[in-house]
GROMACS .gro file of C-alpha atoms in nm:
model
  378
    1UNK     CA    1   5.759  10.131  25.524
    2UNK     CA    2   5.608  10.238  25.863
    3UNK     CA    3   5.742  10.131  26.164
    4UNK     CA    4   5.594  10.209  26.528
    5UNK     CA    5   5.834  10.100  26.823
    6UNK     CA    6   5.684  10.100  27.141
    7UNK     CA    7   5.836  10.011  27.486
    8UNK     CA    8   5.871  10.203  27.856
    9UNK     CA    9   6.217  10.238  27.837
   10UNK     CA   10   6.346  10.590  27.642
   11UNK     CA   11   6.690  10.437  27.551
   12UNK     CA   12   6.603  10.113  27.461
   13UNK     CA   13   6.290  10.306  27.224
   14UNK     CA   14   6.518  10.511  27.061
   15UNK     CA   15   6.769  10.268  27.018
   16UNK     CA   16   6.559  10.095  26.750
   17UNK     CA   17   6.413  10.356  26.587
   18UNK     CA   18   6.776  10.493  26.506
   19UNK     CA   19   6.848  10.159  26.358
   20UNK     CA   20   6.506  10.148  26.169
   21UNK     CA   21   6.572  10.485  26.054
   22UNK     CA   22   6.902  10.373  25.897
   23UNK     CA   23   6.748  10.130  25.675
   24UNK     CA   24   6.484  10.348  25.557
   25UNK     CA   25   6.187  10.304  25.807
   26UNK     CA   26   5.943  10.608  25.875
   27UNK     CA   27   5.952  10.559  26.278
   28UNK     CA   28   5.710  10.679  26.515
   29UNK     CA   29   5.835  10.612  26.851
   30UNK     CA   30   5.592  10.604  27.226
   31UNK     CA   31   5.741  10.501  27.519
   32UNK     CA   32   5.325  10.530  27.669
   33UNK     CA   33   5.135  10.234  27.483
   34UNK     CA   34   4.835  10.420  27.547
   35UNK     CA   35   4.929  10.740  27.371
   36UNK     CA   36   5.060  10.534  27.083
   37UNK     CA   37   4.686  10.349  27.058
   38UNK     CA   38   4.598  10.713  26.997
   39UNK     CA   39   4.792  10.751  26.724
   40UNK     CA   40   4.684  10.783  26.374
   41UNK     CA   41   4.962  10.583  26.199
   42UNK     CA   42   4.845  10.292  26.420
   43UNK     CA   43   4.621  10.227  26.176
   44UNK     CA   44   4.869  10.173  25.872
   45UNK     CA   45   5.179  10.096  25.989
   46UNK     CA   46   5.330   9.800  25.872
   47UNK     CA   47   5.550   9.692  26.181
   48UNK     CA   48   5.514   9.725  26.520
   49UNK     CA   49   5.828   9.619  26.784
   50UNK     CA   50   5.647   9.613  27.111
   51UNK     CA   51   5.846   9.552  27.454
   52UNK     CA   52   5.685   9.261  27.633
   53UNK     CA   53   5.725   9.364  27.945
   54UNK     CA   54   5.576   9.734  28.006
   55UNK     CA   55   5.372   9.812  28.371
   56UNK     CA   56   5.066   9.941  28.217
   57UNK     CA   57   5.033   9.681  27.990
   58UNK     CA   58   5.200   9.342  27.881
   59UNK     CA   59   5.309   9.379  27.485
   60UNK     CA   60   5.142   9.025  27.440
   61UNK     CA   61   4.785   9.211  27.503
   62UNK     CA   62   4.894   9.553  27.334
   63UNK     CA   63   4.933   9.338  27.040
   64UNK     CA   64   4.599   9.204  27.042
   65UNK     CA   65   4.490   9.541  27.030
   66UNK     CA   66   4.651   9.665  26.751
   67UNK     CA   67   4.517   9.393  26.548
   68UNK     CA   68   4.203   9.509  26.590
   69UNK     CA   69   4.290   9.859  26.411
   70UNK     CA   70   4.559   9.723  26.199
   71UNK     CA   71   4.494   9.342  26.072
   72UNK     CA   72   4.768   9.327  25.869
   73UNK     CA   73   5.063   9.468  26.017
   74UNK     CA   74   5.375   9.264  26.157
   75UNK     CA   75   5.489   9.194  26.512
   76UNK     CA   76   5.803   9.225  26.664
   77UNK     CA   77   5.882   9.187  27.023
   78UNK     CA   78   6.117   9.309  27.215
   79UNK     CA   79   6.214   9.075  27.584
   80UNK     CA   80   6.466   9.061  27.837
   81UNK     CA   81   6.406   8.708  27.804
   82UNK     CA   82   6.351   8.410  27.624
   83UNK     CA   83   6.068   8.238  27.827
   84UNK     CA   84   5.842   8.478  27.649
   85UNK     CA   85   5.907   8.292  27.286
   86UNK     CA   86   5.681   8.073  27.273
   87UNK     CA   87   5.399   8.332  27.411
   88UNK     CA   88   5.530   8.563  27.127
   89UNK     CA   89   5.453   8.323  26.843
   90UNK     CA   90   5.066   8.236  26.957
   91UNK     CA   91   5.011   8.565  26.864
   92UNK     CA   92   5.132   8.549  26.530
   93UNK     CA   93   5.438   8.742  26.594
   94UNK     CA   94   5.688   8.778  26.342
   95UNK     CA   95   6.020   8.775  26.522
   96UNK     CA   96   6.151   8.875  26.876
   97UNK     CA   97   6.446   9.037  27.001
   98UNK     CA   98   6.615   8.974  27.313
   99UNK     CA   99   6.785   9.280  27.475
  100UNK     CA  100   7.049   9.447  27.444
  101UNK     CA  101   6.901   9.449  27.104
  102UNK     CA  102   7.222   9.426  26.869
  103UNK     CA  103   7.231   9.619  26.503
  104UNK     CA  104   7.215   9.269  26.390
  105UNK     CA  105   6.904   9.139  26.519
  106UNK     CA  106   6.694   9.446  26.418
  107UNK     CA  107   6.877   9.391  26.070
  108UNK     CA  108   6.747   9.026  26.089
  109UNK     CA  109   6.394   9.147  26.146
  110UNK     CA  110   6.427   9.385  25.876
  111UNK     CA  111   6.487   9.155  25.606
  112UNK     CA  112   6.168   8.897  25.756
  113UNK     CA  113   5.986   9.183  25.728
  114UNK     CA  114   6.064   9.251  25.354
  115UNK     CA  115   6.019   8.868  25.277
  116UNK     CA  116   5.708   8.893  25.497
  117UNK     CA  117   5.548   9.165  25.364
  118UNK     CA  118   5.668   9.048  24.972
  119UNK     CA  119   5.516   8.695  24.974
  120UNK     CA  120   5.144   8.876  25.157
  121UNK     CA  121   5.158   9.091  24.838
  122UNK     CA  122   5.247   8.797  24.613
  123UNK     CA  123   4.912   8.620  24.733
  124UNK     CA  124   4.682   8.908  24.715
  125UNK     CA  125   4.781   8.991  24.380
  126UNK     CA  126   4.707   8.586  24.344
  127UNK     CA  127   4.404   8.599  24.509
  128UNK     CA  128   4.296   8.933  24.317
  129UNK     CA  129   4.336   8.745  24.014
  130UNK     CA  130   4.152   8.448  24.150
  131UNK     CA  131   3.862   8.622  24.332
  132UNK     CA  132   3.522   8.485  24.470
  133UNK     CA  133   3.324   8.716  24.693
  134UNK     CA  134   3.247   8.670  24.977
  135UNK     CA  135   2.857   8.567  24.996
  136UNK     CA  136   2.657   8.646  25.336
  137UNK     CA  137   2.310   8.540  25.438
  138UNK     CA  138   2.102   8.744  25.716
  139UNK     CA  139   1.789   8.589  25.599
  140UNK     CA  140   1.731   8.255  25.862
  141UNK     CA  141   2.056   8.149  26.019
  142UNK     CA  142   2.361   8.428  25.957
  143UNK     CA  143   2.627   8.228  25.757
  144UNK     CA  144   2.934   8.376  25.576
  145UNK     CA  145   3.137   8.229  25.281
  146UNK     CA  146   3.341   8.181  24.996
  147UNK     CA  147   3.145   8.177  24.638
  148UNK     CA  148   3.337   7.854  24.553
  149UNK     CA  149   3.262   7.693  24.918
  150UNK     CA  150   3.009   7.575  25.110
  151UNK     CA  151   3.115   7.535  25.458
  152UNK     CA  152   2.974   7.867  25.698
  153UNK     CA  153   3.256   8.040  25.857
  154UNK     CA  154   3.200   7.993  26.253
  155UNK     CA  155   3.220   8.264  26.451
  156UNK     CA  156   3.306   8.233  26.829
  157UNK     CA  157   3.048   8.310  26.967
  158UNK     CA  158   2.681   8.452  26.911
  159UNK     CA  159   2.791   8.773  27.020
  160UNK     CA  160   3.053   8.799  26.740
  161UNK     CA  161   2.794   8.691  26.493
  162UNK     CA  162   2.552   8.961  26.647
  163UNK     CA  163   2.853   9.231  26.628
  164UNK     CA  164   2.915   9.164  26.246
  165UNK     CA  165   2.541   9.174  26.159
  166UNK     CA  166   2.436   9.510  26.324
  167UNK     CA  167   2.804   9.700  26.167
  168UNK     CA  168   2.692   9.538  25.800
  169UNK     CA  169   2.354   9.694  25.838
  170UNK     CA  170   2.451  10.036  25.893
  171UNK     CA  171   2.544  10.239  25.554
  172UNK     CA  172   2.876  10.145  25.406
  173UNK     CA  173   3.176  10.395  25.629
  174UNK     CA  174   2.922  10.480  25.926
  175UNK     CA  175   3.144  10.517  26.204
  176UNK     CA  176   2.919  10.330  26.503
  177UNK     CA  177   2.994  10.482  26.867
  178UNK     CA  178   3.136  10.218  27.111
  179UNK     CA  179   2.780  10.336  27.340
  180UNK     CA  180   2.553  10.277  27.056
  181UNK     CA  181   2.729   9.943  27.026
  182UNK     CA  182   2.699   9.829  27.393
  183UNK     CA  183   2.352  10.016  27.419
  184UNK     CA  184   2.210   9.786  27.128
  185UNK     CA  185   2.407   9.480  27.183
  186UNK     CA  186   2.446   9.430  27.572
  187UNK     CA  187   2.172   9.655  27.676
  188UNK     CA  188   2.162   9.489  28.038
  189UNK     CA  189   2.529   9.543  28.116
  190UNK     CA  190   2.663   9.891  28.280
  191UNK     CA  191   2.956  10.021  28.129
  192UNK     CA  192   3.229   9.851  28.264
  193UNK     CA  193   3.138   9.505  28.170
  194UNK     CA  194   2.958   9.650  27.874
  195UNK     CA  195   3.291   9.806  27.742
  196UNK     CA  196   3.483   9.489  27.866
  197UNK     CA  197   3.264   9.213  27.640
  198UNK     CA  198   3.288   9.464  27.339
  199UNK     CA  199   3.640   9.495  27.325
  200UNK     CA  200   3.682   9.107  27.330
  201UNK     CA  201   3.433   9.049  27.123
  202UNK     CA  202   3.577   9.265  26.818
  203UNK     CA  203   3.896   9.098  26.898
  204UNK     CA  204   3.721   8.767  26.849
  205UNK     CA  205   3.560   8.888  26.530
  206UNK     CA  206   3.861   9.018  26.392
  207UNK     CA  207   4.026   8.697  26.428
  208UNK     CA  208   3.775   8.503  26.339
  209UNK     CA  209   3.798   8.696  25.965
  210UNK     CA  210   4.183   8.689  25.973
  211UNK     CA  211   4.189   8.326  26.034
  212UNK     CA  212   3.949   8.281  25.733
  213UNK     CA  213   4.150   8.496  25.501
  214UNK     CA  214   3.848   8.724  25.478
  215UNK     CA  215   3.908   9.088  25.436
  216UNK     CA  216   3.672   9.238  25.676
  217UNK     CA  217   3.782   9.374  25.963
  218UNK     CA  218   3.584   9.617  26.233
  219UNK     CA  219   3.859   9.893  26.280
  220UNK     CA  220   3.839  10.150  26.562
  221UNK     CA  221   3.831  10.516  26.427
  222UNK     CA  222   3.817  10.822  26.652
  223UNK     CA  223   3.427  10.861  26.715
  224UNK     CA  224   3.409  10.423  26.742
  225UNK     CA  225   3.376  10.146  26.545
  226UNK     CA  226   3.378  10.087  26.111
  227UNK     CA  227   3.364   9.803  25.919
  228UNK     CA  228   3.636   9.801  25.660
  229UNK     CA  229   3.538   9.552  25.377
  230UNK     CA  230   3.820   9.528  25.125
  231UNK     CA  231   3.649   9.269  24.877
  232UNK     CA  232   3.336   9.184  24.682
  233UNK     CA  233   3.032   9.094  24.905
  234UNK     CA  234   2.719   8.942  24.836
  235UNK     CA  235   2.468   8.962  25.080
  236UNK     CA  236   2.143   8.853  25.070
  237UNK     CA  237   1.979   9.172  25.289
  238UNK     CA  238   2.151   9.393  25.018
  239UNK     CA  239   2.050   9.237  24.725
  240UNK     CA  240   1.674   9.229  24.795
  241UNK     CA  241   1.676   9.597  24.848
  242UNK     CA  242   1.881   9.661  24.533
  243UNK     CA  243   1.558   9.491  24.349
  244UNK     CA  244   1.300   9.689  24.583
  245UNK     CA  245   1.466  10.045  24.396
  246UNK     CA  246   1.202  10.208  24.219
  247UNK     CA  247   1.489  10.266  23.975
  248UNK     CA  248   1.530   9.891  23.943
  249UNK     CA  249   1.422   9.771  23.652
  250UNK     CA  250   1.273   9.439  23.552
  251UNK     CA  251   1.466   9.301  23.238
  252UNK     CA  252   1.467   8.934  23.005
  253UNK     CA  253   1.796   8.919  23.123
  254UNK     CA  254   1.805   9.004  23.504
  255UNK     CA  255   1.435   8.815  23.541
  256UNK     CA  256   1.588   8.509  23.673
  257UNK     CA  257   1.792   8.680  23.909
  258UNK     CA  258   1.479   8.821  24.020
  259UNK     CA  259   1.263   8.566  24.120
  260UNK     CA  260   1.536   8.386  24.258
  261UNK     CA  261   1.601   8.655  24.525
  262UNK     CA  262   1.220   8.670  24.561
  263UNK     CA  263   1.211   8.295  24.626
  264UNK     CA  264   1.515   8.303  24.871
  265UNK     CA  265   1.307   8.483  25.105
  266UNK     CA  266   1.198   8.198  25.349
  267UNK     CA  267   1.324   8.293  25.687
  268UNK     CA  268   1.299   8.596  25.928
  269UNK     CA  269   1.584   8.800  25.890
  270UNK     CA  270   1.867   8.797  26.192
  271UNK     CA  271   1.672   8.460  26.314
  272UNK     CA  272   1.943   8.408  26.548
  273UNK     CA  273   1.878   8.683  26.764
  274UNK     CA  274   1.650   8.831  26.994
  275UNK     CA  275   1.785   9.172  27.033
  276UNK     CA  276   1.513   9.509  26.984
  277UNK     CA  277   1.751   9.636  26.735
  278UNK     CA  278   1.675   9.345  26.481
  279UNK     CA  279   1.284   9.437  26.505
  280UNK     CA  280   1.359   9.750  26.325
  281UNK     CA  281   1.564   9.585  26.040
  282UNK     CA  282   1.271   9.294  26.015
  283UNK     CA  283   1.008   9.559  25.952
  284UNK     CA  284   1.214   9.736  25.693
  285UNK     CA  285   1.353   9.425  25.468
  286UNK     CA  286   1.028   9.298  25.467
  287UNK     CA  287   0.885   9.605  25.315
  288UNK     CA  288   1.129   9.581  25.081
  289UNK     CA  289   1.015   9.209  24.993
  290UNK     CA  290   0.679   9.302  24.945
  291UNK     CA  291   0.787   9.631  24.744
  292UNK     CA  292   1.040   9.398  24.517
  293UNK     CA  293   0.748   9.107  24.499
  294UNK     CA  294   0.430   9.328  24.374
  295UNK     CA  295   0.681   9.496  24.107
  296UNK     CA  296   0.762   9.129  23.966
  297UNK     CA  297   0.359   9.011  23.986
  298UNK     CA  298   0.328   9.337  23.773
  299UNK     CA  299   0.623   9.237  23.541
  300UNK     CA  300   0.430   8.928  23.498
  301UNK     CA  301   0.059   9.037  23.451
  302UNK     CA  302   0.180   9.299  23.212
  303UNK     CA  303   0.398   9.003  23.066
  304UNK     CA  304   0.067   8.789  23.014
  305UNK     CA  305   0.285   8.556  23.192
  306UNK     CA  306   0.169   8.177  23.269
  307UNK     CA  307  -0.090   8.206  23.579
  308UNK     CA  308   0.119   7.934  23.788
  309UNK     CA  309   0.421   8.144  23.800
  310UNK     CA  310   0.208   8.451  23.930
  311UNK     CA  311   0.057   8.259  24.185
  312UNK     CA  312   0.400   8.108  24.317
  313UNK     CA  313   0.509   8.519  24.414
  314UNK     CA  314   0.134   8.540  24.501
  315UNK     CA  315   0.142   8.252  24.781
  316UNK     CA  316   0.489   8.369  24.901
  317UNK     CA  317   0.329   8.711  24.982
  318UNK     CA  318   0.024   8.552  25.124
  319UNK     CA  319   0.260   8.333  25.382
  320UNK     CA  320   0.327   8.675  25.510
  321UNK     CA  321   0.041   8.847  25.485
  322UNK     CA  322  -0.195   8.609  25.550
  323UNK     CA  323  -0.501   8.871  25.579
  324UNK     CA  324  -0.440   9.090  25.295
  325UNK     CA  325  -0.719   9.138  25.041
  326UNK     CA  326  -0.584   9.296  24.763
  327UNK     CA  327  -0.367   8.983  24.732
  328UNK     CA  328  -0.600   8.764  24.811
  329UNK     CA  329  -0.814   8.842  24.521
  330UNK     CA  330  -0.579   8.802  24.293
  331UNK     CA  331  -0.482   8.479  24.460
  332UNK     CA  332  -0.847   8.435  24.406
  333UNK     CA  333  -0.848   8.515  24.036
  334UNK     CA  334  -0.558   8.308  23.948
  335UNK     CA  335  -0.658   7.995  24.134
  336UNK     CA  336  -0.971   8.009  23.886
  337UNK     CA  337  -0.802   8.085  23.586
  338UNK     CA  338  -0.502   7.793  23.672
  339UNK     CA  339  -0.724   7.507  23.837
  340UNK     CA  340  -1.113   7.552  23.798
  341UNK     CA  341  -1.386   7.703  23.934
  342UNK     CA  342  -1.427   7.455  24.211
  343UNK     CA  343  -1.097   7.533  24.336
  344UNK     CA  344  -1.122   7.876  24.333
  345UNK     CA  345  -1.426   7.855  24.551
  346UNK     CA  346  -1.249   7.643  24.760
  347UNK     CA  347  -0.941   7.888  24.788
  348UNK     CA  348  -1.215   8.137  24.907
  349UNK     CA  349  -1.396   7.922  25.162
  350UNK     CA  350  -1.063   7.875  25.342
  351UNK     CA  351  -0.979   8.189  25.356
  352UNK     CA  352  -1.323   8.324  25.515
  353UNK     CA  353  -1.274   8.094  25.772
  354UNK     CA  354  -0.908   8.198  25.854
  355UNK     CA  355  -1.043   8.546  25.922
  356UNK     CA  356  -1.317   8.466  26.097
  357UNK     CA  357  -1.104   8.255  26.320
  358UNK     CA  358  -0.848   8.459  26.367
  359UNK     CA  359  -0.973   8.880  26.336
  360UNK     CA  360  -1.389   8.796  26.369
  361UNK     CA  361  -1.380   8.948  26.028
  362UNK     CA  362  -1.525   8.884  25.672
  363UNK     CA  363  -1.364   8.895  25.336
  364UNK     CA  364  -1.362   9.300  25.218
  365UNK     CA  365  -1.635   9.418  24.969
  366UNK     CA  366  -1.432   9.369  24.651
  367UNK     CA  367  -1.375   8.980  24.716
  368UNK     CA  368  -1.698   8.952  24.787
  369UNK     CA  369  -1.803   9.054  24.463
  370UNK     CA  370  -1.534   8.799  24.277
  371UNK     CA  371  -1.683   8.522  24.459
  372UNK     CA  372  -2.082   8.633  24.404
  373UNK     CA  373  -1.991   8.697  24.029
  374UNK     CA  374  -1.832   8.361  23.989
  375UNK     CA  375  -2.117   8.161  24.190
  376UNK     CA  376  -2.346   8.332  23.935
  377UNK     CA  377  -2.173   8.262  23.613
  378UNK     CA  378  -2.196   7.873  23.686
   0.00000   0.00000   0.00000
């Protein structure tokens, strides 16, 4: 196993890491908690023993931040005294040792650690066996759960929520620059406070998702920010774009998967905020709905499917585009074939009106002709 010791003074450091080193430990050992936040193996290492009480920085807050790179490691801290117990364990810490730090207590730590790390693997390996994904919505109000639950995870706060939306839009591994972050997400903030609410908001986040036995986690890399996603996901966002694939094909068996995705789409996507970056993302999944529901209407026509269940996808586009012709003549068509003549002329009445109300405008040529043709076959 990996163990990082980090703490201000040299004797003390190296004091541990001999005895770590003894019992089998790869040690990395900083005596500058910033240098060690640097530090590649921050990212993997399985223990940490952090002095509490360093100048630059209290241990108590270092730890925070290594939970944000490292979600699962273990804590150990090191004090001069014991009033700092009590603080230790709110952060989930796994032991503390009180100095002089005695072969015996870093022995003691050791074997928590084992046990520790034993029983996590125990219940992953359960939980492997027992997996549901982890389903996310984007589309209306952002909600995250299990498969086999219904309650919403709840983040802390909107920012958190807004944080974990704009990271699972970017392609799967983009590293995100902390500026692109604070540009997008706090755009009226300078730097300072910028930087500030970002930092505490990923710790939030990751938290939130530790708390919740999710594994996602936003992990600092060297150019920024990643989201590391270590199980199944559903989301929503992704799943309408998987259908939107030319490649995508339309199959007996995947049909009602389908229309179900189709019919899911009922809210604006990231509803929750008002951001500019969202706009972008709005104008692109909603090309993919209209992409994903003309390719089922063709499924369907070729199909010589019943009219009714055209003219559900049909409507749902229409709510959308309200003002498109194309669709509306084959609105048009289908409200004659499924409920009458009378109805269909209805259908077209109404929407002459809307345009004229709302664009000054007339139906286009082609409708035009649907509705003369029809007047003159009765």
């Amino acid at each position: 196993m990996v163990a990082i010791v980090i703490d201000d003074e040299v004797l003390a450091a190296e004091h541990i890491s001999r005895l770590l080193r003894k019992s089998g430990f790869t040690v990395y050992c900083f005596t500058n908690p910033f240098e060690a936040l640097e530090y590649d193996p921050i990212r993997y290492a399985d223990v940490f023993y952090l002095d509490i009480e360093m100048p630059e920085i209290s241990g108590l807050k270092l730890a925070e931040n290594i939970r944000d790179v490292n979600m699962d490691c273990e804590i150990v801290f090191i004090t001069g005294h014991n009033q700092y117990a009590l603080e230790a364990f709110d952060v989930s810490a796994l032991d503390y040792l009180l100095k002089p730090v005695t072969p015996g207590q870093v022995e003691r730590s050791i074997e928590r650690i084992i046990k520790r790390r034993g029983n996590k693997q125990s219940i992953k390996e359960g939980k492997r066996n027992n997996k549901t994904c982890v389903k996310v919505s984007l589309f209306g109000k952002t909600s995250i759960y299990r498969e086999d639950e219904s309650k919403s995870l709840r983040f802390m706060t909107v920012k958190a929520a807004e944080v974990f939306c704009f990271m699972l839009l970017q392609k799967r591994g983009t590293e995100v620059s902390k500026w692109k972050l604070m540009d997008e997400i706090w755009p009226d903030k300078d730097v300072s406070k910028g930087d500030i609410n970002l930092r505490s908001t990923i710790s939030r986040l990751n938290k939130t998702f530790r708390e919740n036995d999710i594994q996602i986690a936003l992990k600092s890399t060297r150019n920024g920010y990643q989201l590391e996603i270590s199980e199944e996901i559903k989301a929503d966002v992704f799943l309408l774009e998987n259908i939107a694939d030319i490649n995508y094909l339309i199959t007996e068996d995947n049909l009602l998967t389908y229309e179900g995705i189709i019919l899911s789409y009922n809210d604006m996507l990231l509803e929750d905020f008002d951001s500019g970056w969202c706009d972008m993302y709005r104008t692109l999944y909603h090309r993919y709905f209209k992409i994903a529901a003309h390719k089922l209407i063709d499924y369907y026509r070729k199909g010589q499917q019943d009219s009714l269940r055209i003219l559900n996808i049909v409507e749902r586009l229409t709510r959308y585009e309200p003002y498109d012709d194309e669709i509306r003549e084959l609105a048009f068509r289908l409200y004659h074939r499924s409920y009458g003549r009378s109805e269909a002329m209805k259908y077209y009445r109404n929407y002459t009106e809307l345009l004229k109300e709302d664009l000054d405008m007339q139906p286009g040529e082609k409708l035009k002709e649907c509705y003369q043709t029809l007047i003159q076959d009765a």
